[in-house]
Amino acid sequence: MTLLELDSVTASYGPVQVLDGVSLTVPEGGSVGILGANGAGKTTTLRAISGTVRTGGRIRFAGRDIRGRRPDQVAALGIAHVPEGRGTLAQLSVRENLLVGAYMRKDRKKISADIEYCLDLFPQLRERIGSRAAALSGGEQQMLAVGRAFMAKPKLLLLDEASLGLAPGTARSVYEAIRRLRVESGIAMLVVEQNANLAFTLVDTATVLETGRSVLTGTSAELKGMDEIRRAYLGG
Ligand code: ATP
């Protein structure tokens, strides 16, 4: 069943229109990538969903029209956004950041077990549990940002450039953990990632954006087999 559907979505920053017809769907429990050059509108597509940019068109989530809702309302419906640049709370500890992620939950009793799960998924965070987020490495901050989003127990995770600024080995281990999270939790994911090789380890299908429009959608295998996709996003 479809969890998220964008149909002809437009978005603008003030007078500047940057999305001009983005359509894509994420099935329940599915994982979908957004590919595209710098400035194609990938980040803005995630912002359109989470309600931080003015949008037109249609955005449906779990059977509801969510276009135009405030970010806190979108989050309450079960969408967690891990923004580019991570967005952890620098002065709070790892444990406090994870607890902040859970603040809207009603099932308070399960929170400790979910923190344990995060620390099992990202063992480096266990060692840094009392450290302020500001003192973590880039990779650890990314892990914390994903862990914090998981703590909200969302139905859908929006993940923006989780590999940005990380050493290749660190980026791979972050993606491996996210993949495990996906398999074990069934949380659906919409993934923006410059590094298409990494994206394809996590997503089943992807949509290619060009100047604010979706121009192509295919399975990971189909897209990897296309010359122009290989040239543009896979390094040859
Ligand atoms: P990147 O990988 O470089 O982040 P992207 O595909 O995610 O690219 P967006 O960040 O969505 O692209 O940006 C799409 C367009 O909107 C770009 O031309 C960008 O310059 C412009 N833009 C982004 N944020 C703003 C803003 N706050 N105000 C005005 N224009 C913006």
PDB file of C-alpha atoms and ligand atoms in Angstrom:
ATOM      1  CA  MET A   1       0.000   0.000   0.000  1.00  0.00           C
ATOM      2  CA  THR A   2       1.147   3.552  -0.692  1.00  0.00           C
ATOM      3  CA  LEU A   3       2.340   5.446   2.388  1.00  0.00           C
ATOM      4  CA  LEU A   4       3.443   8.722   0.791  1.00  0.00           C
ATOM      5  CA  GLU A   5       2.409  10.189  -2.518  1.00  0.00           C
ATOM      6  CA  LEU A   6       3.624  13.412  -4.099  1.00  0.00           C
ATOM      7  CA  ASP A   7       1.731  14.491  -7.180  1.00  0.00           C
ATOM      8  CA  SER A   8       2.936  17.481  -9.238  1.00  0.00           C
ATOM      9  CA  VAL A   9       4.409  19.192  -6.195  1.00  0.00           C
ATOM     10  CA  THR A  10       5.716  22.724  -6.589  1.00  0.00           C
ATOM     11  CA  ALA A  11       7.655  24.781  -4.056  1.00  0.00           C
ATOM     12  CA  SER A  12       9.156  28.222  -3.817  1.00  0.00           C
ATOM     13  CA  TYR A  13      11.419  30.278  -1.606  1.00  0.00           C
ATOM     14  CA  GLY A  14       9.803  33.704  -1.722  1.00  0.00           C
ATOM     15  CA  PRO A  15       9.381  34.553  -5.403  1.00  0.00           C
ATOM     16  CA  VAL A  16      11.812  31.838  -6.563  1.00  0.00           C
ATOM     17  CA  GLN A  17      10.119  28.629  -7.649  1.00  0.00           C
ATOM     18  CA  VAL A  18      12.473  25.660  -7.201  1.00  0.00           C
ATOM     19  CA  LEU A  19      10.124  22.674  -7.565  1.00  0.00           C
ATOM     20  CA  ASP A  20       8.058  22.501 -10.707  1.00  0.00           C
ATOM     21  CA  GLY A  21       6.287  19.152 -10.719  1.00  0.00           C
ATOM     22  CA  VAL A  22       7.737  16.483  -8.442  1.00  0.00           C
ATOM     23  CA  SER A  23       5.817  13.212  -8.341  1.00  0.00           C
ATOM     24  CA  LEU A  24       6.863  10.113  -6.446  1.00  0.00           C
ATOM     25  CA  THR A  25       5.459   7.421  -4.177  1.00  0.00           C
ATOM     26  CA  VAL A  26       6.844   5.545  -1.196  1.00  0.00           C
ATOM     27  CA  PRO A  27       5.125   2.272  -0.359  1.00  0.00           C
ATOM     28  CA  GLU A  28       4.607   1.222   3.273  1.00  0.00           C
ATOM     29  CA  GLY A  29       7.927  -0.118   4.511  1.00  0.00           C
ATOM     30  CA  GLY A  30       9.593   0.789   1.196  1.00  0.00           C
ATOM     31  CA  SER A  31      12.787   2.691   0.611  1.00  0.00           C
ATOM     32  CA  VAL A  32      12.975   5.236  -2.210  1.00  0.00           C
ATOM     33  CA  GLY A  33      15.886   7.402  -3.333  1.00  0.00           C
ATOM     34  CA  ILE A  34      15.961  10.886  -4.845  1.00  0.00           C
ATOM     35  CA  LEU A  35      18.856  11.457  -7.242  1.00  0.00           C
ATOM     36  CA  GLY A  36      19.807  14.648  -9.025  1.00  0.00           C
ATOM     37  CA  ALA A  37      22.530  17.211  -9.563  1.00  0.00           C
ATOM     38  CA  ASN A  38      23.317  20.008  -7.104  1.00  0.00           C
ATOM     39  CA  GLY A  39      20.399  22.400  -6.945  1.00  0.00           C
ATOM     40  CA  ALA A  40      17.942  19.995  -8.615  1.00  0.00           C
ATOM     41  CA  GLY A  41      15.584  20.332  -5.645  1.00  0.00           C
ATOM     42  CA  LYS A  42      16.234  17.179  -3.613  1.00  0.00           C
ATOM     43  CA  THR A  43      16.474  18.893  -0.237  1.00  0.00           C
ATOM     44  CA  THR A  44      13.505  21.097  -1.077  1.00  0.00           C
ATOM     45  CA  THR A  45      11.420  18.004  -1.859  1.00  0.00           C
ATOM     46  CA  LEU A  46      12.044  16.721   1.673  1.00  0.00           C
ATOM     47  CA  ARG A  47      11.230  20.177   3.064  1.00  0.00           C
ATOM     48  CA  ALA A  48       7.986  20.240   1.100  1.00  0.00           C
ATOM     49  CA  ILE A  49       6.970  17.016   2.835  1.00  0.00           C
ATOM     50  CA  SER A  50       7.958  18.109   6.327  1.00  0.00           C
ATOM     51  CA  GLY A  51       6.241  21.478   5.941  1.00  0.00           C
ATOM     52  CA  THR A  52       9.163  23.902   5.991  1.00  0.00           C
ATOM     53  CA  VAL A  53       8.679  25.427   2.542  1.00  0.00           C
ATOM     54  CA  ARG A  54       5.608  26.820   0.781  1.00  0.00           C
ATOM     55  CA  THR A  55       4.199  24.205  -1.610  1.00  0.00           C
ATOM     56  CA  GLY A  56       1.570  23.508  -4.228  1.00  0.00           C
ATOM     57  CA  GLY A  57       0.312  20.259  -5.733  1.00  0.00           C
ATOM     58  CA  ARG A  58      -0.706  17.231  -3.726  1.00  0.00           C
ATOM     59  CA  ILE A  59       1.062  15.513  -0.828  1.00  0.00           C
ATOM     60  CA  ARG A  60      -0.737  12.572   0.771  1.00  0.00           C
ATOM     61  CA  PHE A  61       0.560  10.572   3.714  1.00  0.00           C
ATOM     62  CA  ALA A  62      -1.187   7.545   5.222  1.00  0.00           C
ATOM     63  CA  GLY A  63      -4.416   8.509   3.474  1.00  0.00           C
ATOM     64  CA  ARG A  64      -4.388  12.175   4.553  1.00  0.00           C
ATOM     65  CA  ASP A  65      -3.686  15.343   2.607  1.00  0.00           C
ATOM     66  CA  ILE A  66      -0.725  16.862   4.490  1.00  0.00           C
ATOM     67  CA  ARG A  67       0.307  19.660   2.150  1.00  0.00           C
ATOM     68  CA  GLY A  68       0.489  22.959   3.997  1.00  0.00           C
ATOM     69  CA  ARG A  69       0.582  21.428   7.489  1.00  0.00           C
ATOM     70  CA  ARG A  70       3.019  22.783  10.047  1.00  0.00           C
ATOM     71  CA  PRO A  71       6.252  20.839  10.695  1.00  0.00           C
ATOM     72  CA  ASP A  72       5.131  19.783  14.186  1.00  0.00           C
ATOM     73  CA  GLN A  73       1.835  18.467  12.783  1.00  0.00           C
ATOM     74  CA  VAL A  74       3.663  16.501  10.085  1.00  0.00           C
ATOM     75  CA  ALA A  75       6.007  15.048  12.707  1.00  0.00           C
ATOM     76  CA  ALA A  76       3.053  14.064  14.884  1.00  0.00           C
ATOM     77  CA  LEU A  77       1.600  12.076  11.974  1.00  0.00           C
ATOM     78  CA  GLY A  78       4.750   9.930  11.867  1.00  0.00           C
ATOM     79  CA  ILE A  79       7.302  11.598   9.598  1.00  0.00           C
ATOM     80  CA  ALA A  80      10.811  12.165  11.001  1.00  0.00           C
ATOM     81  CA  HIS A  81      13.262  14.353   9.076  1.00  0.00           C
ATOM     82  CA  VAL A  82      17.034  13.951   9.422  1.00  0.00           C
ATOM     83  CA  PRO A  83      18.192  17.173   7.747  1.00  0.00           C
ATOM     84  CA  GLU A  84      21.407  17.801   5.898  1.00  0.00           C
ATOM     85  CA  GLY A  85      23.856  19.055   8.515  1.00  0.00           C
ATOM     86  CA  ARG A  86      22.288  16.622  10.991  1.00  0.00           C
ATOM     87  CA  GLY A  87      20.507  18.966  13.398  1.00  0.00           C
ATOM     88  CA  THR A  88      21.514  17.390  16.695  1.00  0.00           C
ATOM     89  CA  LEU A  89      21.263  19.572  19.800  1.00  0.00           C
ATOM     90  CA  ALA A  90      24.890  20.515  20.353  1.00  0.00           C
ATOM     91  CA  GLN A  91      24.779  21.282  24.076  1.00  0.00           C
ATOM     92  CA  LEU A  92      22.780  18.186  25.041  1.00  0.00           C
ATOM     93  CA  SER A  93      24.295  14.764  25.681  1.00  0.00           C
ATOM     94  CA  VAL A  94      23.812  11.759  23.429  1.00  0.00           C
ATOM     95  CA  ARG A  95      21.233  10.329  25.852  1.00  0.00           C
ATOM     96  CA  GLU A  96      19.381  13.663  26.060  1.00  0.00           C
ATOM     97  CA  ASN A  97      19.283  13.965  22.264  1.00  0.00           C
ATOM     98  CA  LEU A  98      17.753  10.497  22.036  1.00  0.00           C
ATOM     99  CA  LEU A  99      15.187  11.383  24.701  1.00  0.00           C
ATOM    100  CA  VAL A 100      14.292  14.591  22.832  1.00  0.00           C
ATOM    101  CA  GLY A 101      13.540  12.418  19.804  1.00  0.00           C
ATOM    102  CA  ALA A 102      10.976  10.525  21.877  1.00  0.00           C
ATOM    103  CA  TYR A 103       9.229  13.530  23.404  1.00  0.00           C
ATOM    104  CA  MET A 104       5.933  13.120  21.552  1.00  0.00           C
ATOM    105  CA  ARG A 105       5.563   9.411  22.349  1.00  0.00           C
ATOM    106  CA  LYS A 106       2.798   8.069  24.518  1.00  0.00           C
ATOM    107  CA  ASP A 107       4.427   4.658  25.122  1.00  0.00           C
ATOM    108  CA  ARG A 108       6.926   5.998  27.670  1.00  0.00           C
ATOM    109  CA  LYS A 109       7.707   2.505  28.992  1.00  0.00           C
ATOM    110  CA  LYS A 110       9.259   1.391  25.714  1.00  0.00           C
ATOM    111  CA  ILE A 111      11.636   4.342  25.491  1.00  0.00           C
ATOM    112  CA  SER A 112      14.485   2.747  27.471  1.00  0.00           C
ATOM    113  CA  ALA A 113      14.380  -0.358  25.308  1.00  0.00           C
ATOM    114  CA  ASP A 114      14.512   1.788  22.174  1.00  0.00           C
ATOM    115  CA  ILE A 115      17.507   3.723  23.482  1.00  0.00           C
ATOM    116  CA  GLU A 116      19.192   0.340  24.021  1.00  0.00           C
ATOM    117  CA  TYR A 117      18.329  -0.580  20.431  1.00  0.00           C
ATOM    118  CA  CYS A 118      19.939   2.646  19.143  1.00  0.00           C
ATOM    119  CA  LEU A 119      23.085   1.956  21.141  1.00  0.00           C
ATOM    120  CA  ASP A 120      23.165  -1.578  19.772  1.00  0.00           C
ATOM    121  CA  LEU A 121      22.747  -0.248  16.223  1.00  0.00           C
ATOM    122  CA  PHE A 122      25.439   2.403  16.721  1.00  0.00           C
ATOM    123  CA  PRO A 123      27.878   0.984  19.327  1.00  0.00           C
ATOM    124  CA  GLN A 124      30.082   4.089  19.088  1.00  0.00           C
ATOM    125  CA  LEU A 125      27.238   6.084  20.645  1.00  0.00           C
ATOM    126  CA  ARG A 126      27.188   3.794  23.673  1.00  0.00           C
ATOM    127  CA  GLU A 127      30.742   4.849  24.465  1.00  0.00           C
ATOM    128  CA  ARG A 128      29.759   8.509  24.129  1.00  0.00           C
ATOM    129  CA  ILE A 129      26.392   8.337  25.880  1.00  0.00           C
ATOM    130  CA  GLY A 130      27.206  11.141  28.338  1.00  0.00           C
ATOM    131  CA  SER A 131      29.120  13.351  25.883  1.00  0.00           C
ATOM    132  CA  ARG A 132      27.646  16.515  24.444  1.00  0.00           C
ATOM    133  CA  ALA A 133      26.675  16.178  20.781  1.00  0.00           C
ATOM    134  CA  ALA A 134      29.067  19.034  19.971  1.00  0.00           C
ATOM    135  CA  ALA A 135      32.001  16.856  21.077  1.00  0.00           C
ATOM    136  CA  LEU A 136      31.154  13.973  18.711  1.00  0.00           C
ATOM    137  CA  SER A 137      32.857  13.257  15.397  1.00  0.00           C
ATOM    138  CA  GLY A 138      30.900  13.919  12.191  1.00  0.00           C
ATOM    139  CA  GLY A 139      30.085  10.230  11.832  1.00  0.00           C
ATOM    140  CA  GLU A 140      28.886   9.968  15.429  1.00  0.00           C
ATOM    141  CA  GLN A 141      26.705  13.068  14.986  1.00  0.00           C
ATOM    142  CA  GLN A 142      25.131  11.500  11.916  1.00  0.00           C
ATOM    143  CA  MET A 143      24.474   8.296  13.859  1.00  0.00           C
ATOM    144  CA  LEU A 144      22.915  10.344  16.648  1.00  0.00           C
ATOM    145  CA  ALA A 145      20.703  12.242  14.199  1.00  0.00           C
ATOM    146  CA  VAL A 146      19.390   8.950  12.802  1.00  0.00           C
ATOM    147  CA  GLY A 147      18.995   7.513  16.300  1.00  0.00           C
ATOM    148  CA  ARG A 148      17.074  10.570  17.429  1.00  0.00           C
ATOM    149  CA  ALA A 149      14.723  10.296  14.447  1.00  0.00           C
ATOM    150  CA  PHE A 150      14.200   6.579  15.169  1.00  0.00           C
ATOM    151  CA  MET A 151      13.276   7.436  18.780  1.00  0.00           C
ATOM    152  CA  ALA A 152      10.175   9.215  17.462  1.00  0.00           C
ATOM    153  CA  LYS A 153       9.023   5.799  16.132  1.00  0.00           C
ATOM    154  CA  PRO A 154       8.048   7.290  12.759  1.00  0.00           C
ATOM    155  CA  LYS A 155       6.320   5.516   9.884  1.00  0.00           C
ATOM    156  CA  LEU A 156       8.558   7.382   7.441  1.00  0.00           C
ATOM    157  CA  LEU A 157      12.114   8.658   7.734  1.00  0.00           C
ATOM    158  CA  LEU A 158      13.312  11.496   5.477  1.00  0.00           C
ATOM    159  CA  LEU A 159      17.076  11.207   5.211  1.00  0.00           C
ATOM    160  CA  ASP A 160      19.107  14.035   3.653  1.00  0.00           C
ATOM    161  CA  GLU A 161      22.723  13.380   2.598  1.00  0.00           C
ATOM    162  CA  ALA A 162      23.648  11.150   5.510  1.00  0.00           C
ATOM    163  CA  SER A 163      27.127  10.609   4.024  1.00  0.00           C
ATOM    164  CA  LEU A 164      27.971  14.310   3.667  1.00  0.00           C
ATOM    165  CA  GLY A 165      31.454  15.135   4.936  1.00  0.00           C
ATOM    166  CA  LEU A 166      32.154  11.603   6.191  1.00  0.00           C
ATOM    167  CA  ALA A 167      35.148   9.433   5.322  1.00  0.00           C
ATOM    168  CA  PRO A 168      34.120   6.650   2.913  1.00  0.00           C
ATOM    169  CA  GLY A 169      34.421   3.869   5.510  1.00  0.00           C
ATOM    170  CA  THR A 170      32.349   5.833   8.029  1.00  0.00           C
ATOM    171  CA  ALA A 171      29.712   6.619   5.413  1.00  0.00           C
ATOM    172  CA  ARG A 172      29.442   2.928   4.543  1.00  0.00           C
ATOM    173  CA  SER A 173      29.024   1.874   8.156  1.00  0.00           C
ATOM    174  CA  VAL A 174      26.364   4.558   8.730  1.00  0.00           C
ATOM    175  CA  TYR A 175      24.472   3.238   5.684  1.00  0.00           C
ATOM    176  CA  GLU A 176      24.852  -0.368   6.839  1.00  0.00           C
ATOM    177  CA  ALA A 177      23.292   0.538  10.171  1.00  0.00           C
ATOM    178  CA  ILE A 178      20.443   2.428   8.469  1.00  0.00           C
ATOM    179  CA  ARG A 179      19.847  -0.595   6.251  1.00  0.00           C
ATOM    180  CA  ARG A 180      19.671  -2.837   9.296  1.00  0.00           C
ATOM    181  CA  LEU A 181      17.271  -0.372  10.914  1.00  0.00           C
ATOM    182  CA  ARG A 182      15.114  -0.496   7.831  1.00  0.00           C
ATOM    183  CA  VAL A 183      14.995  -4.299   7.770  1.00  0.00           C
ATOM    184  CA  GLU A 184      14.376  -4.683  11.503  1.00  0.00           C
ATOM    185  CA  SER A 185      11.934  -1.808  12.022  1.00  0.00           C
ATOM    186  CA  GLY A 186      10.031  -1.716   8.737  1.00  0.00           C
ATOM    187  CA  ILE A 187      10.220   2.101   8.770  1.00  0.00           C
ATOM    188  CA  ALA A 188       9.777   3.455   5.228  1.00  0.00           C
ATOM    189  CA  MET A 189      12.537   5.746   3.982  1.00  0.00           C
ATOM    190  CA  LEU A 190      12.899   8.561   1.463  1.00  0.00           C
ATOM    191  CA  VAL A 191      16.599   9.076   0.902  1.00  0.00           C
ATOM    192  CA  VAL A 192      18.472  11.999  -0.667  1.00  0.00           C
ATOM    193  CA  GLU A 193      22.053  11.047  -1.355  1.00  0.00           C
ATOM    194  CA  GLN A 194      24.740  12.497  -3.639  1.00  0.00           C
ATOM    195  CA  ASN A 195      26.652   9.242  -3.473  1.00  0.00           C
ATOM    196  CA  ALA A 196      24.385   7.082  -5.621  1.00  0.00           C
ATOM    197  CA  ASN A 197      26.467   3.964  -4.986  1.00  0.00           C
ATOM    198  CA  LEU A 198      25.617   4.279  -1.301  1.00  0.00           C
ATOM    199  CA  ALA A 199      22.003   5.193  -1.999  1.00  0.00           C
ATOM    200  CA  PHE A 200      21.570   2.022  -4.038  1.00  0.00           C
ATOM    201  CA  THR A 201      22.621  -0.098  -1.028  1.00  0.00           C
ATOM    202  CA  LEU A 202      19.539   1.196   0.790  1.00  0.00           C
ATOM    203  CA  VAL A 203      16.779   1.961  -1.728  1.00  0.00           C
ATOM    204  CA  ASP A 204      14.581  -0.288  -3.888  1.00  0.00           C
ATOM    205  CA  THR A 205      13.616   2.415  -6.376  1.00  0.00           C
ATOM    206  CA  ALA A 206      14.696   5.979  -7.094  1.00  0.00           C
ATOM    207  CA  THR A 207      13.388   9.093  -8.780  1.00  0.00           C
ATOM    208  CA  VAL A 208      15.701  11.397 -10.725  1.00  0.00           C
ATOM    209  CA  LEU A 209      15.083  15.151 -10.405  1.00  0.00           C
ATOM    210  CA  GLU A 210      16.177  17.699 -12.976  1.00  0.00           C
ATOM    211  CA  THR A 211      15.655  21.401 -12.246  1.00  0.00           C
ATOM    212  CA  GLY A 212      12.785  20.780  -9.879  1.00  0.00           C
ATOM    213  CA  ARG A 213      10.956  18.123 -11.880  1.00  0.00           C
ATOM    214  CA  SER A 214      10.920  14.343 -11.641  1.00  0.00           C
ATOM    215  CA  VAL A 215      12.069  13.027 -15.002  1.00  0.00           C
ATOM    216  CA  LEU A 216      12.614   9.322 -14.399  1.00  0.00           C
ATOM    217  CA  THR A 217      11.749   6.614 -11.866  1.00  0.00           C
ATOM    218  CA  GLY A 218      13.062   3.080 -11.807  1.00  0.00           C
ATOM    219  CA  THR A 219      14.249   0.236  -9.646  1.00  0.00           C
ATOM    220  CA  SER A 220      17.830   0.419  -8.403  1.00  0.00           C
ATOM    221  CA  ALA A 221      18.794  -2.341 -10.848  1.00  0.00           C
ATOM    222  CA  GLU A 222      17.172  -0.561 -13.808  1.00  0.00           C
ATOM    223  CA  LEU A 223      18.804   2.755 -12.978  1.00  0.00           C
ATOM    224  CA  LYS A 224      22.239   1.208 -12.419  1.00  0.00           C
ATOM    225  CA  GLY A 225      21.951  -0.318 -15.874  1.00  0.00           C
ATOM    226  CA  MET A 226      21.361   3.021 -17.615  1.00  0.00           C
ATOM    227  CA  ASP A 227      24.408   4.682 -19.205  1.00  0.00           C
ATOM    228  CA  GLU A 228      23.341   8.242 -18.436  1.00  0.00           C
ATOM    229  CA  ILE A 229      22.701   7.391 -14.771  1.00  0.00           C
ATOM    230  CA  ARG A 230      26.096   5.695 -14.538  1.00  0.00           C
ATOM    231  CA  ARG A 231      27.827   8.697 -16.093  1.00  0.00           C
ATOM    232  CA  ALA A 232      25.989  11.273 -14.002  1.00  0.00           C
ATOM    233  CA  TYR A 233      25.822   9.619 -10.592  1.00  0.00           C
ATOM    234  CA  LEU A 234      27.964   6.501 -10.404  1.00  0.00           C
ATOM    235  CA  GLY A 235      31.300   7.770 -11.597  1.00  0.00           C
ATOM    236  CA  GLY A 236      31.432   6.315 -15.076  1.00  0.00           C
TER     237      GLY A 236
HETATM  238  P1  ATP B   1      22.126  20.218  -3.047  1.00  0.00           P
HETATM  239  O1  ATP B   1      22.580  18.825  -3.203  1.00  0.00           O
HETATM  240  O2  ATP B   1      23.107  21.219  -3.595  1.00  0.00           O
HETATM  241  O3  ATP B   1      21.615  20.562  -1.676  1.00  0.00           O
HETATM  242  P2  ATP B   1      19.417  19.976  -3.930  1.00  0.00           P
HETATM  243  O4  ATP B   1      19.038  19.153  -5.109  1.00  0.00           O
HETATM  244  O5  ATP B   1      19.135  19.437  -2.587  1.00  0.00           O
HETATM  245  O6  ATP B   1      20.920  20.371  -4.068  1.00  0.00           O
HETATM  246  P3  ATP B   1      17.924  22.246  -3.091  1.00  0.00           P
HETATM  247  O7  ATP B   1      18.765  22.468  -1.874  1.00  0.00           O
HETATM  248  O8  ATP B   1      16.585  21.699  -2.917  1.00  0.00           O
HETATM  249  O9  ATP B   1      18.715  21.355  -4.123  1.00  0.00           O
HETATM  250  O10 ATP B   1      17.854  23.641  -3.861  1.00  0.00           O
HETATM  251  C1  ATP B   1      17.118  23.832  -5.046  1.00  0.00           C
HETATM  252  C2  ATP B   1      17.280  25.272  -5.509  1.00  0.00           C
HETATM  253  O11 ATP B   1      16.722  26.151  -4.529  1.00  0.00           O
HETATM  254  C3  ATP B   1      18.713  25.714  -5.681  1.00  0.00           C
HETATM  255  O12 ATP B   1      18.783  26.503  -6.858  1.00  0.00           O
HETATM  256  C4  ATP B   1      19.008  26.532  -4.463  1.00  0.00           C
HETATM  257  O13 ATP B   1      19.949  27.540  -4.744  1.00  0.00           O
HETATM  258  C5  ATP B   1      17.661  27.138  -4.141  1.00  0.00           C
HETATM  259  N1  ATP B   1      17.488  27.356  -2.689  1.00  0.00           N
HETATM  260  C6  ATP B   1      17.691  26.443  -1.706  1.00  0.00           C
HETATM  261  N2  ATP B   1      17.394  26.935  -0.485  1.00  0.00           N
HETATM  262  C7  ATP B   1      17.004  28.229  -0.693  1.00  0.00           C
HETATM  263  C8  ATP B   1      16.552  29.285   0.157  1.00  0.00           C
HETATM  264  N3  ATP B   1      16.446  29.132   1.479  1.00  0.00           N
HETATM  265  N4  ATP B   1      16.240  30.463  -0.431  1.00  0.00           N
HETATM  266  C9  ATP B   1      16.308  30.628  -1.773  1.00  0.00           C
HETATM  267  N5  ATP B   1      16.720  29.670  -2.630  1.00  0.00           N
HETATM  268  C10 ATP B   1      17.053  28.482  -2.112  1.00  0.00           C
END
